[in-house]
Amino acid sequence: MPQNPYLMNFSELGLSTPILQAIKQANYESPYPIQIEAIPAILQKRDVLGLAQTGSGKTAAYILPILEELQQKAVNKGRSVSVLVIVPTRELAAQVEEVINMFANFLPRKVKSTAVFGGVSINPQMMKLHGTDILVATPGRLLDLISKNAISISELSTLVLDEADKILNLGFKEEVDEILSLLPKRRQNILFSATMEESVAQLIDKLLKKPLKIETHIEEITPDLISQTAYLVSQERKGPLLRHLIQKGKWHQVLVFTSSIRAADNLTAKLNKNGIQARALHGDKSQGARTEALKQFKEGNLSVLVATDLASRGLDIQALPYVVNFELPRSPKDYIHRIGRTGRARTEGEAISLISEEDKPHWKVIQKKMKRWVELVETENMDF
Ligand code: AMP
C-alpha cells in the first residue's frame, strides 16, 4: 500500500489515455485506496480478493481495468461473453451496469454490457444479449439464460463475484457452483465481499489462485471527542472570519475544506496575501507539490492546508487540532469524514463550520444525520 493513497493519480495505475479521459469525464479526481491496489493487479491478470463495502469505490476498482482489457479485444459478434459479473440483486446489477456505461460511453472501442436478473420476463433480456462483452447477472437468471442457449460463458476470461457474502446468504450457493462448473479453467477471478464468514472463505479457497488481498477499513471516528462550533456568516465574510480565528486563536495547524479546487486555490491565495502561510491540496496539483505540502504541514512548517473532500478521507495526520469547513460538504458522510481528521487517537480536536444563510437547510440535514445539534454563533456584531 502506498504511503498516502490519496496523493496518487489515476495516471499512475497503468491505464491508457482513453480510459483516463473517461475517468475525467466522470469527475473522479483521484483514485480511492481500493482502486490504487486493485487496478494494477487486475491489469496484470492477477486474481483479487477485496474485502470492501459499498462506498469504498469497489465497482470502479474492477470495472476500469476490465474496460481497459476489452479495448484490446475484437468486437464481439456472438453470444459468448468475455466478462461475467455475478451480483446478488437486481439493484446491484443495475448499479454496476450504470458504472460500466458511464465510463464505456467515452471509449473508442465500444463495449457492450447487459444486466440480467430475475423477477421480470426473460424474453426481452434474451433479445438484448447478442454481442455482449460484459454480462452482469444474478445467478438464477444467468443459469436460465444459459440453459436456453441465449448466452455462453465457456470462453470467458474474467469472472467477478460482487458482494459474494450476500450472494451466498441469499441461498445461491448451488447456483454459483453450477456456474463455476461451466467456466473455462484458465481465467481471472475477482471476488468482493463485505464480510469473511465461513461460506465465503470456502468459496475463496475454491475460486481464487494466489489472490492479491485488499482490505479497506471503515474508519472509526469518535464524534464525542470532537468539539463542534458553527458560525453564521455571509459568504463574503467567511475569509475575514477565518483569518480572524486563525490569528486570534494562534492556530498553527489547521485543515480547511472547500467545495472545489477553484475555491481551494482562491482561499489559499487570499490567506497568503494576508500573511498566513497556506497551501492547497487537491487533485490538480502535481504529485510532488502535494507530497511537499503534506510533508510541510505534518512537520508543523505550514499552518494552513486547504483541501478538497478527497483529501479528507485518507489523510492520516495524528492529533490534528483544528478542522474548518469553509464550505459544507455535499453529504453528511463527508462531513463526518472531514471532522474525523481531528479528535483521533483519543486527542481532542475542534471542528468549525462556516455557515451562510443559504447553507442553513443543508446544515440542518447534516446535523440530523449526525444526531447532534451544534450551536450556531452569530457573527454580525463580531469585529473582524
Ligand atoms: P462503490 O463502492 O463502488 O459503490 O462506490 C461508491 C461511490 O463512490 C459511487 O458513487 C462512485 O461513483 C464513487 N466513486 C468511486 N470511485 C471514486 C473516485 N475515485 N472518485 C470519486 N468518486 C468515486
GROMACS .gro file of C-alpha atoms in nm, residues 183-336:
model
  154
  183LEU     CA    1  -1.642  -2.179  -1.688
  184PRO     CA    2  -1.312  -2.240  -1.868
  185LYS     CA    3  -1.027  -2.345  -1.636
  186ARG     CA    4  -0.796  -2.063  -1.736
  187ARG     CA    5  -0.947  -1.738  -1.627
  188GLN     CA    6  -0.906  -1.445  -1.393
  189ASN     CA    7  -1.115  -1.441  -1.076
  190ILE     CA    8  -1.211  -1.135  -0.875
  191LEU     CA    9  -1.417  -1.156  -0.559
  192PHE     CA   10  -1.554  -0.881  -0.339
  193SER     CA   11  -1.720  -0.939  -0.005
  194ALA     CA   12  -1.800  -0.715   0.290
  195THR     CA   13  -1.754  -1.000   0.538
  196MET     CA   14  -1.539  -1.312   0.566
  197GLU     CA   15  -1.777  -1.568   0.705
  198GLU     CA   16  -1.709  -1.940   0.669
  199SER     CA   17  -1.908  -1.989   0.349
  200VAL     CA   18  -1.722  -1.701   0.182
  201ALA     CA   19  -1.387  -1.839   0.298
  202GLN     CA   20  -1.471  -2.174   0.140
  203LEU     CA   21  -1.565  -2.014  -0.188
  204ILE     CA   22  -1.246  -1.808  -0.187
  205ASP     CA   23  -1.038  -2.123  -0.133
  206LYS     CA   24  -1.204  -2.293  -0.422
  207LEU     CA   25  -1.205  -1.999  -0.660
  208LEU     CA   26  -0.901  -1.778  -0.616
  209LYS     CA   27  -0.542  -1.860  -0.702
  210LYS     CA   28  -0.281  -1.664  -0.506
  211PRO     CA   29  -0.506  -1.359  -0.495
  212LEU     CA   30  -0.395  -1.011  -0.404
  213LYS     CA   31  -0.586  -0.944  -0.084
  214ILE     CA   32  -0.714  -0.591  -0.036
  215GLU     CA   33  -0.886  -0.474   0.278
  216THR     CA   34  -1.050  -0.139   0.321
  217HIS     CA   35  -1.121  -0.017   0.668
  218ILE     CA   36  -1.416   0.189   0.763
  219GLU     CA   37  -1.252   0.449   0.977
  220GLU     CA   38  -1.352   0.476   1.335
  221ILE     CA   39  -1.444   0.826   1.424
  222THR     CA   40  -1.531   0.941   1.773
  223PRO     CA   41  -1.753   1.248   1.739
  224ASP     CA   42  -1.765   1.277   2.119
  225LEU     CA   43  -1.402   1.378   2.128
  226ILE     CA   44  -1.461   1.649   1.874
  227SER     CA   45  -1.595   1.981   1.987
  228GLN     CA   46  -1.802   2.136   1.712
  229THR     CA   47  -1.876   2.502   1.656
  230ALA     CA   48  -2.069   2.673   1.378
  231TYR     CA   49  -2.061   3.040   1.283
  232LEU     CA   50  -2.337   3.209   1.092
  233VAL     CA   51  -2.152   3.427   0.841
  234SER     CA   52  -2.212   3.561   0.493
  235GLN     CA   53  -2.012   3.410   0.206
  236GLU     CA   54  -1.811   3.735   0.166
  237ARG     CA   55  -1.713   3.749   0.532
  238LYS     CA   56  -1.601   3.385   0.553
  239GLY     CA   57  -1.245   3.472   0.453
  240PRO     CA   58  -1.203   3.754   0.708
  241LEU     CA   59  -1.360   3.538   0.981
  242LEU     CA   60  -1.123   3.250   0.906
  243ARG     CA   61  -0.822   3.483   0.923
  244HIS     CA   62  -0.954   3.628   1.248
  245LEU     CA   63  -0.995   3.281   1.403
  246ILE     CA   64  -0.651   3.166   1.291
  247GLN     CA   65  -0.475   3.479   1.414
  248LYS     CA   66  -0.667   3.536   1.735
  249GLY     CA   67  -0.657   3.170   1.831
  250LYS     CA   68  -0.291   3.135   1.727
  251TRP     CA   69  -0.381   2.822   1.536
  252HIS     CA   70  -0.070   2.668   1.393
  253GLN     CA   71  -0.213   2.359   1.229
  254VAL     CA   72  -0.550   2.380   1.061
  255LEU     CA   73  -0.704   2.182   0.779
  256VAL     CA   74  -0.959   2.387   0.583
  257PHE     CA   75  -1.210   2.229   0.347
  258THR     CA   76  -1.356   2.393   0.041
  259SER     CA   77  -1.607   2.251  -0.204
  260SER     CA   78  -1.400   2.283  -0.519
  261ILE     CA   79  -1.046   2.302  -0.649
  262ARG     CA   80  -1.102   2.661  -0.756
  263ALA     CA   81  -1.229   2.764  -0.417
  264ALA     CA   82  -0.928   2.597  -0.255
  265ASP     CA   83  -0.688   2.787  -0.481
  266ASN     CA   84  -0.867   3.119  -0.424
  267LEU     CA   85  -0.873   3.084  -0.050
  268THR     CA   86  -0.507   2.978  -0.039
  269ALA     CA   87  -0.407   3.285  -0.240
  270LYS     CA   88  -0.606   3.516  -0.012
  271LEU     CA   89  -0.460   3.369   0.307
  272ASN     CA   90  -0.108   3.405   0.170
  273LYS     CA   91  -0.178   3.762   0.067
  274ASN     CA   92  -0.277   3.832   0.425
  275GLY     CA   93   0.039   3.686   0.567
  276ILE     CA   94  -0.098   3.345   0.667
  277GLN     CA   95   0.108   3.063   0.521
  278ALA     CA   96  -0.124   2.827   0.335
  279ARG     CA   97  -0.104   2.569   0.060
  280ALA     CA   98  -0.372   2.391  -0.139
  281LEU     CA   99  -0.403   2.013  -0.157
  282HIS     CA  100  -0.615   1.875  -0.439
  283GLY     CA  101  -0.612   1.663  -0.750
  284ASP     CA  102  -0.497   1.937  -0.987
  285LYS     CA  103  -0.168   1.974  -0.803
  286SER     CA  104   0.127   1.770  -0.919
  287GLN     CA  105   0.225   1.469  -0.716
  288GLY     CA  106   0.538   1.649  -0.600
  289ALA     CA  107   0.352   1.960  -0.489
  290ARG     CA  108   0.100   1.756  -0.294
  291THR     CA  109   0.360   1.543  -0.120
  292GLU     CA  110   0.559   1.853  -0.029
  293ALA     CA  111   0.255   2.043   0.105
  294LEU     CA  112   0.151   1.750   0.318
  295LYS     CA  113   0.505   1.700   0.449
  296GLN     CA  114   0.540   2.064   0.547
  297PHE     CA  115   0.201   2.058   0.714
  298LYS     CA  116   0.273   1.740   0.909
  299GLU     CA  117   0.609   1.870   1.023
  300GLY     CA  118   0.448   2.188   1.150
  301ASN     CA  119   0.619   2.421   0.899
  302LEU     CA  120   0.294   2.513   0.732
  303SER     CA  121  -0.003   2.625   0.939
  304VAL     CA  122  -0.290   2.600   0.690
  305LEU     CA  123  -0.368   2.328   0.441
  306VAL     CA  124  -0.667   2.397   0.217
  307ALA     CA  125  -0.813   2.078   0.078
  308THR     CA  126  -1.099   1.938  -0.126
  309ASP     CA  127  -1.301   1.643   0.002
  310LEU     CA  128  -1.093   1.367  -0.146
  311ALA     CA  129  -0.807   1.472   0.074
  312SER     CA  130  -1.025   1.428   0.382
  313ARG     CA  131  -1.052   1.053   0.360
  314GLY     CA  132  -0.700   0.924   0.355
  315LEU     CA  133  -0.506   1.187   0.539
  316ASP     CA  134  -0.352   1.039   0.845
  317ILE     CA  135  -0.233   1.329   1.047
  318GLN     CA  136  -0.205   1.243   1.411
  319ALA     CA  137  -0.382   1.471   1.653
  320LEU     CA  138  -0.487   1.745   1.419
  321PRO     CA  139  -0.621   2.024   1.643
  322TYR     CA  140  -0.844   2.218   1.401
  323VAL     CA  141  -1.061   2.139   1.103
  324VAL     CA  142  -1.259   2.415   0.932
  325ASN     CA  143  -1.545   2.364   0.692
  326PHE     CA  144  -1.511   2.681   0.489
  327GLU     CA  145  -1.787   2.533   0.277
  328LEU     CA  146  -2.003   2.239   0.376
  329PRO     CA  147  -1.956   1.907   0.200
  330ARG     CA  148  -2.237   1.770  -0.011
  331SER     CA  149  -2.302   1.464   0.202
  332PRO     CA  150  -2.334   1.419   0.578
  333LYS     CA  151  -2.098   1.123   0.542
  334ASP     CA  152  -1.829   1.353   0.406
  335TYR     CA  153  -1.888   1.590   0.696
  336ILE     CA  154  -1.814   1.307   0.940
   0.00000   0.00000   0.00000
